[in-house]
PDB file of C-alpha atoms in Angstrom:
ATOM      1  CA  MET A   1      25.260  94.552 121.656  1.00  0.00           C
ATOM      2  CA  ARG A   2      21.745  93.659 120.524  1.00  0.00           C
ATOM      3  CA  VAL A   3      21.400  93.573 116.727  1.00  0.00           C
ATOM      4  CA  VAL A   4      18.214  92.799 114.808  1.00  0.00           C
ATOM      5  CA  VAL A   5      18.862  91.290 111.377  1.00  0.00           C
ATOM      6  CA  VAL A   6      15.811  91.696 109.154  1.00  0.00           C
ATOM      7  CA  GLY A   7      15.911  88.884 106.643  1.00  0.00           C
ATOM      8  CA  GLY A   8      17.868  86.892 109.174  1.00  0.00           C
ATOM      9  CA  ALA A   9      16.905  83.548 107.646  1.00  0.00           C
ATOM     10  CA  GLY A  10      18.330  84.378 104.204  1.00  0.00           C
ATOM     11  CA  ARG A  11      21.690  83.648 102.648  1.00  0.00           C
ATOM     12  CA  ILE A  12      23.332  86.796 104.047  1.00  0.00           C
ATOM     13  CA  GLY A  13      21.225  87.274 107.154  1.00  0.00           C
ATOM     14  CA  ALA A  14      21.826  83.780 108.522  1.00  0.00           C
ATOM     15  CA  ARG A  15      25.575  84.201 108.090  1.00  0.00           C
ATOM     16  CA  LEU A  16      25.552  87.567 109.847  1.00  0.00           C
ATOM     17  CA  VAL A  17      23.480  86.237 112.741  1.00  0.00           C
ATOM     18  CA  ALA A  18      25.949  83.372 113.182  1.00  0.00           C
ATOM     19  CA  LEU A  19      28.912  85.776 113.175  1.00  0.00           C
ATOM     20  CA  LEU A  20      27.291  88.072 115.729  1.00  0.00           C
ATOM     21  CA  ARG A  21      26.401  85.202 118.028  1.00  0.00           C
ATOM     22  CA  SER A  22      29.910  83.760 117.760  1.00  0.00           C
ATOM     23  CA  ARG A  23      31.172  87.050 119.217  1.00  0.00           C
ATOM     24  CA  GLY A  24      28.679  86.918 122.073  1.00  0.00           C
ATOM     25  CA  ASP A  25      26.308  89.543 120.690  1.00  0.00           C
ATOM     26  CA  ASP A  26      22.551  89.253 121.081  1.00  0.00           C
ATOM     27  CA  ALA A  27      21.550  88.716 117.451  1.00  0.00           C
ATOM     28  CA  VAL A  28      17.869  88.503 116.542  1.00  0.00           C
ATOM     29  CA  ALA A  29      17.012  86.800 113.243  1.00  0.00           C
ATOM     30  CA  ALA A  30      13.831  88.621 112.245  1.00  0.00           C
ATOM     31  CA  SER A  31      11.691  87.286 109.418  1.00  0.00           C
ATOM     32  CA  ARG A  32       8.181  86.138 108.750  1.00  0.00           C
ATOM     33  CA  ARG A  33       9.291  82.726 110.039  1.00  0.00           C
ATOM     34  CA  THR A  34       9.844  84.326 113.442  1.00  0.00           C
ATOM     35  CA  GLY A  35       6.646  86.379 113.381  1.00  0.00           C
ATOM     36  CA  VAL A  36       8.147  89.625 112.072  1.00  0.00           C
ATOM     37  CA  ASP A  37       6.554  91.071 108.931  1.00  0.00           C
ATOM     38  CA  VAL A  38       7.903  94.411 107.719  1.00  0.00           C
ATOM     39  CA  LEU A  39       5.022  94.840 105.260  1.00  0.00           C
ATOM     40  CA  THR A  40       2.261  94.685 107.860  1.00  0.00           C
ATOM     41  CA  GLY A  41       4.357  95.803 110.834  1.00  0.00           C
ATOM     42  CA  MET A  42       3.472  92.644 112.741  1.00  0.00           C
ATOM     43  CA  GLY A  43       6.059  91.915 115.417  1.00  0.00           C
ATOM     44  CA  VAL A  44       8.418  94.702 114.334  1.00  0.00           C
ATOM     45  CA  ASP A  45       8.210  96.853 117.461  1.00  0.00           C
ATOM     46  CA  ALA A  46       8.684  93.847 119.720  1.00  0.00           C
ATOM     47  CA  ALA A  47      11.700  92.640 117.727  1.00  0.00           C
ATOM     48  CA  LEU A  48      13.400  96.053 117.753  1.00  0.00           C
ATOM     49  CA  ALA A  49      12.816  96.765 121.442  1.00  0.00           C
ATOM     50  CA  GLY A  50      16.129  97.327 123.206  1.00  0.00           C
ATOM     51  CA  ALA A  51      18.219  96.909 120.038  1.00  0.00           C
ATOM     52  CA  ASP A  52      21.353  98.919 119.354  1.00  0.00           C
ATOM     53  CA  ALA A  53      21.287  98.361 115.585  1.00  0.00           C
ATOM     54  CA  VAL A  54      19.043  96.981 112.869  1.00  0.00           C
ATOM     55  CA  VAL A  55      20.480  95.449 109.701  1.00  0.00           C
ATOM     56  CA  ASP A  56      18.120  95.219 106.736  1.00  0.00           C
ATOM     57  CA  VAL A  57      19.110  92.436 104.356  1.00  0.00           C
ATOM     58  CA  SER A  58      15.520  91.578 103.433  1.00  0.00           C
ATOM     59  CA  ARG A  59      14.815  90.664  99.822  1.00  0.00           C
ATOM     60  CA  SER A  60      11.728  91.297  97.765  1.00  0.00           C
ATOM     61  CA  PRO A  61       9.989  88.001  96.941  1.00  0.00           C
ATOM     62  CA  SER A  62       9.487  89.297  93.393  1.00  0.00           C
ATOM     63  CA  MET A  63      12.034  90.762  90.960  1.00  0.00           C
ATOM     64  CA  ALA A  64       9.271  92.588  89.080  1.00  0.00           C
ATOM     65  CA  PRO A  65      10.121  96.307  89.369  1.00  0.00           C
ATOM     66  CA  ALA A  66       6.714  97.430  90.681  1.00  0.00           C
ATOM     67  CA  ASP A  67       6.593  94.619  93.230  1.00  0.00           C
ATOM     68  CA  ALA A  68      10.137  95.294  94.405  1.00  0.00           C
ATOM     69  CA  ARG A  69       9.554  99.027  94.725  1.00  0.00           C
ATOM     70  CA  ALA A  70       6.414  98.459  96.787  1.00  0.00           C
ATOM     71  CA  PHE A  71       8.136  95.912  99.010  1.00  0.00           C
ATOM     72  CA  PHE A  72      11.226  98.011  99.726  1.00  0.00           C
ATOM     73  CA  ALA A  73       9.278 101.250 100.163  1.00  0.00           C
ATOM     74  CA  THR A  74       6.780  99.798 102.609  1.00  0.00           C
ATOM     75  CA  GLY A  75       9.200  97.636 104.548  1.00  0.00           C
ATOM     76  CA  THR A  76      11.807 100.369 104.867  1.00  0.00           C
ATOM     77  CA  ARG A  77       9.316 102.942 106.146  1.00  0.00           C
ATOM     78  CA  VAL A  78       8.023 100.437 108.705  1.00  0.00           C
ATOM     79  CA  LEU A  79      11.563  99.710 109.925  1.00  0.00           C
ATOM     80  CA  LEU A  80      12.602 103.357 110.054  1.00  0.00           C
ATOM     81  CA  ASP A  81       9.499 104.361 112.010  1.00  0.00           C
ATOM     82  CA  ALA A  82       9.897 101.453 114.414  1.00  0.00           C
ATOM     83  CA  GLY A  83      13.587 102.243 114.792  1.00  0.00           C
ATOM     84  CA  GLU A  84      12.788 105.806 115.743  1.00  0.00           C
ATOM     85  CA  ARG A  85      10.285 104.643 118.359  1.00  0.00           C
ATOM     86  CA  ALA A  86      12.828 102.197 119.751  1.00  0.00           C
ATOM     87  CA  GLY A  87      15.658 104.740 119.727  1.00  0.00           C
ATOM     88  CA  ILE A  88      17.901 102.513 117.607  1.00  0.00           C
ATOM     89  CA  GLY A  89      21.247 104.148 116.980  1.00  0.00           C
ATOM     90  CA  HIS A  90      22.243 102.523 113.685  1.00  0.00           C
ATOM     91  CA  HIS A  91      20.200 101.507 110.646  1.00  0.00           C
ATOM     92  CA  VAL A  92      22.281  99.394 108.248  1.00  0.00           C
ATOM     93  CA  LEU A  93      21.055  98.665 104.723  1.00  0.00           C
ATOM     94  CA  LEU A  94      22.503  96.188 102.234  1.00  0.00           C
ATOM     95  CA  SER A  95      22.246  97.421  98.645  1.00  0.00           C
ATOM     96  CA  VAL A  96      23.825  96.793  95.229  1.00  0.00           C
ATOM     97  CA  VAL A  97      26.933  98.237  93.584  1.00  0.00           C
ATOM     98  CA  GLY A  98      26.177 100.087  90.357  1.00  0.00           C
ATOM     99  CA  ALA A  99      22.444 100.408  90.913  1.00  0.00           C
ATOM    100  CA  ARG A 100      22.497 104.153  90.258  1.00  0.00           C
ATOM    101  CA  ARG A 101      24.366 103.622  86.989  1.00  0.00           C
ATOM    102  CA  LEU A 102      21.696 101.290  85.598  1.00  0.00           C
ATOM    103  CA  PRO A 103      18.475 103.321  85.257  1.00  0.00           C
ATOM    104  CA  GLY A 104      16.979 100.676  82.978  1.00  0.00           C
ATOM    105  CA  ALA A 105      17.074  97.980  85.641  1.00  0.00           C
ATOM    106  CA  GLY A 106      13.781  98.352  87.456  1.00  0.00           C
ATOM    107  CA  PHE A 107      14.667  96.094  90.366  1.00  0.00           C
ATOM    108  CA  LEU A 108      17.900  97.981  90.984  1.00  0.00           C
ATOM    109  CA  GLN A 109      16.063 101.297  90.841  1.00  0.00           C
ATOM    110  CA  ALA A 110      13.841  99.973  93.617  1.00  0.00           C
ATOM    111  CA  LYS A 111      17.031  99.518  95.665  1.00  0.00           C
ATOM    112  CA  VAL A 112      18.090 103.077  94.817  1.00  0.00           C
ATOM    113  CA  ALA A 113      14.748 104.361  96.092  1.00  0.00           C
ATOM    114  CA  GLN A 114      15.251 102.318  99.259  1.00  0.00           C
ATOM    115  CA  GLU A 115      18.711 103.830  99.775  1.00  0.00           C
ATOM    116  CA  ASP A 116      17.253 107.306  99.381  1.00  0.00           C
ATOM    117  CA  LEU A 117      14.524 106.602 101.934  1.00  0.00           C
ATOM    118  CA  VAL A 118      17.126 105.622 104.497  1.00  0.00           C
ATOM    119  CA  ALA A 119      19.492 108.503 103.716  1.00  0.00           C
ATOM    120  CA  ARG A 120      16.726 111.115 103.957  1.00  0.00           C
ATOM    121  CA  SER A 121      15.075 109.660 107.049  1.00  0.00           C
ATOM    122  CA  GLY A 122      17.149 111.583 109.563  1.00  0.00           C
ATOM    123  CA  ARG A 123      18.056 108.295 111.264  1.00  0.00           C
ATOM    124  CA  PRO A 124      21.728 107.356 111.845  1.00  0.00           C
ATOM    125  CA  PHE A 125      22.588 104.964 109.017  1.00  0.00           C
ATOM    126  CA  THR A 126      25.153 103.185 106.881  1.00  0.00           C
ATOM    127  CA  VAL A 127      24.562 101.678 103.430  1.00  0.00           C
ATOM    128  CA  LEU A 128      26.748  98.803 102.282  1.00  0.00           C
ATOM    129  CA  ALA A 129      26.525  98.312  98.517  1.00  0.00           C
ATOM    130  CA  ALA A 130      27.878  94.931  97.421  1.00  0.00           C
ATOM    131  CA  THR A 131      28.452  93.452  93.994  1.00  0.00           C
ATOM    132  CA  GLN A 132      26.466  90.360  93.038  1.00  0.00           C
ATOM    133  CA  PHE A 133      26.984  87.326  95.230  1.00  0.00           C
ATOM    134  CA  PHE A 134      28.731  84.222  93.927  1.00  0.00           C
ATOM    135  CA  GLY A 135      25.563  82.242  94.543  1.00  0.00           C
ATOM    136  CA  PHE A 136      23.441  84.541  92.387  1.00  0.00           C
ATOM    137  CA  ALA A 137      24.809  83.320  89.051  1.00  0.00           C
ATOM    138  CA  THR A 138      21.659  81.260  88.553  1.00  0.00           C
ATOM    139  CA  GLY A 139      19.448  84.282  89.227  1.00  0.00           C
ATOM    140  CA  ILE A 140      21.333  86.285  86.603  1.00  0.00           C
ATOM    141  CA  ALA A 141      20.997  83.387  84.173  1.00  0.00           C
ATOM    142  CA  ASP A 142      17.275  83.044  84.801  1.00  0.00           C
ATOM    143  CA  ALA A 143      16.717  86.715  84.001  1.00  0.00           C
ATOM    144  CA  ALA A 144      18.765  86.400  80.793  1.00  0.00           C
ATOM    145  CA  THR A 145      17.381  83.102  79.445  1.00  0.00           C
ATOM    146  CA  HIS A 146      15.831  83.110  75.991  1.00  0.00           C
ATOM    147  CA  ASP A 147      14.798  80.524  73.440  1.00  0.00           C
ATOM    148  CA  GLY A 148      17.722  79.632  71.201  1.00  0.00           C
ATOM    149  CA  PRO A 149      18.097  77.456  68.125  1.00  0.00           C
ATOM    150  CA  SER A 150      18.836  74.401  70.285  1.00  0.00           C
ATOM    151  CA  GLY A 151      16.791  75.259  73.347  1.00  0.00           C
ATOM    152  CA  PRO A 152      17.048  77.724  76.243  1.00  0.00           C
ATOM    153  CA  GLU A 153      20.228  79.783  76.289  1.00  0.00           C
ATOM    154  CA  VAL A 154      21.563  82.572  78.491  1.00  0.00           C
ATOM    155  CA  ARG A 155      22.411  85.769  76.628  1.00  0.00           C
ATOM    156  CA  LEU A 156      24.683  88.247  78.370  1.00  0.00           C
ATOM    157  CA  PRO A 157      26.785  91.256  77.376  1.00  0.00           C
ATOM    158  CA  ASP A 158      30.535  90.761  77.565  1.00  0.00           C
ATOM    159  CA  VAL A 159      31.185  93.189  80.410  1.00  0.00           C
ATOM    160  CA  ALA A 160      33.306  93.107  83.534  1.00  0.00           C
ATOM    161  CA  ASP A 161      31.919  92.031  86.893  1.00  0.00           C
ATOM    162  CA  GLN A 162      33.474  91.616  90.330  1.00  0.00           C
ATOM    163  CA  PRO A 163      31.182  89.273  92.287  1.00  0.00           C
ATOM    164  CA  VAL A 164      31.688  88.576  95.963  1.00  0.00           C
ATOM    165  CA  ALA A 165      31.261  85.637  98.336  1.00  0.00           C
ATOM    166  CA  GLU A 166      28.307  85.678 100.703  1.00  0.00           C
ATOM    167  CA  ASP A 167      30.665  85.043 103.636  1.00  0.00           C
ATOM    168  CA  ASP A 168      32.594  88.193 102.761  1.00  0.00           C
ATOM    169  CA  VAL A 169      29.381  90.222 102.661  1.00  0.00           C
ATOM    170  CA  ALA A 170      28.384  89.004 106.115  1.00  0.00           C
ATOM    171  CA  ALA A 171      31.858  89.764 107.484  1.00  0.00           C
ATOM    172  CA  GLU A 172      31.737  93.287 106.062  1.00  0.00           C
ATOM    173  CA  LEU A 173      28.279  93.881 107.505  1.00  0.00           C
ATOM    174  CA  LEU A 174      29.645  92.875 110.900  1.00  0.00           C
ATOM    175  CA  ARG A 175      32.440  95.438 110.499  1.00  0.00           C
ATOM    176  CA  VAL A 176      29.901  98.099 109.518  1.00  0.00           C
ATOM    177  CA  VAL A 177      27.724  97.366 112.545  1.00  0.00           C
ATOM    178  CA  GLU A 178      30.692  97.536 114.875  1.00  0.00           C
ATOM    179  CA  GLY A 179      31.924 100.775 113.304  1.00  0.00           C
ATOM    180  CA  GLY A 180      28.731 102.709 114.019  1.00  0.00           C
ATOM    181  CA  PRO A 181      26.749 104.907 111.622  1.00  0.00           C
ATOM    182  CA  SER A 182      28.749 106.685 108.923  1.00  0.00           C
ATOM    183  CA  GLY A 183      25.890 108.455 107.157  1.00  0.00           C
ATOM    184  CA  ALA A 184      27.340 107.259 103.847  1.00  0.00           C
ATOM    185  CA  THR A 185      27.418 104.422 101.327  1.00  0.00           C
ATOM    186  CA  HIS A 186      30.390 102.049 101.262  1.00  0.00           C
ATOM    187  CA  GLU A 187      31.150  99.482  98.565  1.00  0.00           C
ATOM    188  CA  LEU A 188      32.267  95.862  98.745  1.00  0.00           C
ATOM    189  CA  ALA A 189      33.397  93.618  95.890  1.00  0.00           C
ATOM    190  CA  GLY A 190      35.199  90.355  95.365  1.00  0.00           C
ATOM    191  CA  PRO A 191      38.988  90.184  95.132  1.00  0.00           C
ATOM    192  CA  GLU A 192      39.085  89.831  91.340  1.00  0.00           C
ATOM    193  CA  SER A 193      37.306  91.064  88.249  1.00  0.00           C
ATOM    194  CA  MET A 194      35.971  88.633  85.655  1.00  0.00           C
ATOM    195  CA  ARG A 195      33.772  88.733  82.594  1.00  0.00           C
ATOM    196  CA  LEU A 196      30.083  88.438  83.365  1.00  0.00           C
ATOM    197  CA  PRO A 197      29.409  85.563  80.905  1.00  0.00           C
ATOM    198  CA  ALA A 198      32.329  83.541  82.302  1.00  0.00           C
ATOM    199  CA  PHE A 199      31.135  84.064  85.873  1.00  0.00           C
ATOM    200  CA  VAL A 200      27.612  82.916  85.080  1.00  0.00           C
ATOM    201  CA  ALA A 201      28.784  79.984  82.945  1.00  0.00           C
ATOM    202  CA  ALA A 202      31.033  78.709  85.734  1.00  0.00           C
ATOM    203  CA  GLY A 203      28.199  78.948  88.240  1.00  0.00           C
ATOM    204  CA  LEU A 204      25.809  77.033  86.004  1.00  0.00           C
ATOM    205  CA  ALA A 205      28.408  74.359  85.262  1.00  0.00           C
ATOM    206  CA  ALA A 206      29.013  73.820  88.974  1.00  0.00           C
ATOM    207  CA  LEU A 207      25.310  73.083  89.391  1.00  0.00           C
ATOM    208  CA  GLY A 208      25.091  70.837  86.347  1.00  0.00           C
ATOM    209  CA  ASP A 209      22.840  73.350  84.589  1.00  0.00           C
ATOM    210  CA  PRO A 210      23.074  72.635  80.835  1.00  0.00           C
ATOM    211  CA  ARG A 211      22.064  76.077  79.602  1.00  0.00           C
ATOM    212  CA  PRO A 212      24.773  77.525  77.347  1.00  0.00           C
ATOM    213  CA  VAL A 213      25.906  81.097  77.940  1.00  0.00           C
ATOM    214  CA  VAL A 214      26.051  83.165  74.756  1.00  0.00           C
ATOM    215  CA  VAL A 215      27.797  86.526  74.470  1.00  0.00           C
ATOM    216  CA  ASP A 216      25.314  88.966  72.972  1.00  0.00           C
ATOM    217  CA  PRO A 217      26.228  92.660  72.642  1.00  0.00           C
ATOM    218  CA  ASP A 218      22.519  93.523  72.518  1.00  0.00           C
ATOM    219  CA  ALA A 219      21.657  91.618  75.691  1.00  0.00           C
ATOM    220  CA  THR A 220      20.582  93.541  78.775  1.00  0.00           C
ATOM    221  CA  TYR A 221      21.249  93.052  82.458  1.00  0.00           C
ATOM    222  CA  PHE A 222      17.895  92.920  84.284  1.00  0.00           C
ATOM    223  CA  GLY A 223      16.541  95.221  81.606  1.00  0.00           C
ATOM    224  CA  ALA A 224      19.453  97.660  81.581  1.00  0.00           C
ATOM    225  CA  ILE A 225      21.999  98.255  78.841  1.00  0.00           C
ATOM    226  CA  VAL A 226      25.507  97.623  80.195  1.00  0.00           C
ATOM    227  CA  THR A 227      28.443  98.644  78.040  1.00  0.00           C
ATOM    228  CA  GLY A 228      31.389  99.186  80.353  1.00  0.00           C
ATOM    229  CA  ASP A 229      32.197  99.196  84.040  1.00  0.00           C
ATOM    230  CA  GLU A 230      28.708  99.774  85.445  1.00  0.00           C
ATOM    231  CA  LEU A 231      28.877  96.559  87.518  1.00  0.00           C
ATOM    232  CA  LEU A 232      32.296  97.332  88.996  1.00  0.00           C
ATOM    233  CA  PRO A 233      32.918  99.098  92.313  1.00  0.00           C
ATOM    234  CA  GLY A 234      34.671 102.419  92.689  1.00  0.00           C
ATOM    235  CA  PRO A 235      38.365 102.770  93.591  1.00  0.00           C
ATOM    236  CA  GLY A 236      37.663 103.059  97.316  1.00  0.00           C
ATOM    237  CA  ALA A 237      35.781  99.776  97.653  1.00  0.00           C
ATOM    238  CA  ARG A 238      36.756  97.168 100.206  1.00  0.00           C
ATOM    239  CA  LEU A 239      37.541  93.761  98.750  1.00  0.00           C
ATOM    240  CA  GLY A 240      36.589  90.323  99.997  1.00  0.00           C
ATOM    241  CA  VAL A 241      39.091  87.538 100.455  1.00  0.00           C
ATOM    242  CA  VAL A 242      37.287  84.542  98.927  1.00  0.00           C
ATOM    243  CA  HIS A 243      38.172  83.825  95.288  1.00  0.00           C
ATOM    244  CA  HIS A 244      35.508  82.498  92.968  1.00  0.00           C
ATOM    245  CA  ARG A 245      37.549  79.451  91.953  1.00  0.00           C
ATOM    246  CA  ASP A 246      37.945  78.453  95.611  1.00  0.00           C
ATOM    247  CA  TRP A 247      34.246  78.964  96.258  1.00  0.00           C
ATOM    248  CA  LEU A 248      33.391  76.758  93.291  1.00  0.00           C
ATOM    249  CA  ALA A 249      35.821  74.079  94.440  1.00  0.00           C
ATOM    250  CA  ARG A 250      34.104  73.903  97.819  1.00  0.00           C
ATOM    251  CA  ARG A 251      30.754  73.365  96.105  1.00  0.00           C
TER     252      ARG A 251
END
């Protein structure tokens, strides 16, 4: 099977490419490093030629809502059009659990718009929505950092989260590719729920980041108000196998 992984040099894409190649599949890691640019279309048709599936794990270089929306809209249309020309039988998109429940989070709404583009394209597709990756604790902290009385501090609401290991995301994407298009969205989360501030604090501590994490009921999550289980998956979600404590220990 020939699979093109768009964003194949990133934290998820590189893992997926390695898994595919370990099984003997022809995996193409497509990114600007390899001459494939989904914004301009450069190299896209050549990369997708002869492919059975395309997996889009590309990430907007900017978290600003307008930038992210433009990136995902343009890149997704380019991939869908190229996929139709190439006759690709499965378009796989990686998205985010809870995005539709957080209308105030502009970046996540850009992912929702991307999901809708794929679902309405008429192309055979599957969307995998994952919770936040273990390695993204710093990104969450950066978005929630404010000046405090003793210096920068991370302010987060005390809500539940169920983050997942990057290796588990790649393994689930492999399963999705092998299963063929479902025409639906499936969810993936880590094996255990934890409080968002505790998750971020543990990630920062593992990196030696001195920023304190402060529970703030008025804090937002990427601009959205979170009060309950918005970050948690639904009851039918598949669960990863890597526990956060084990992931931290390996770091």
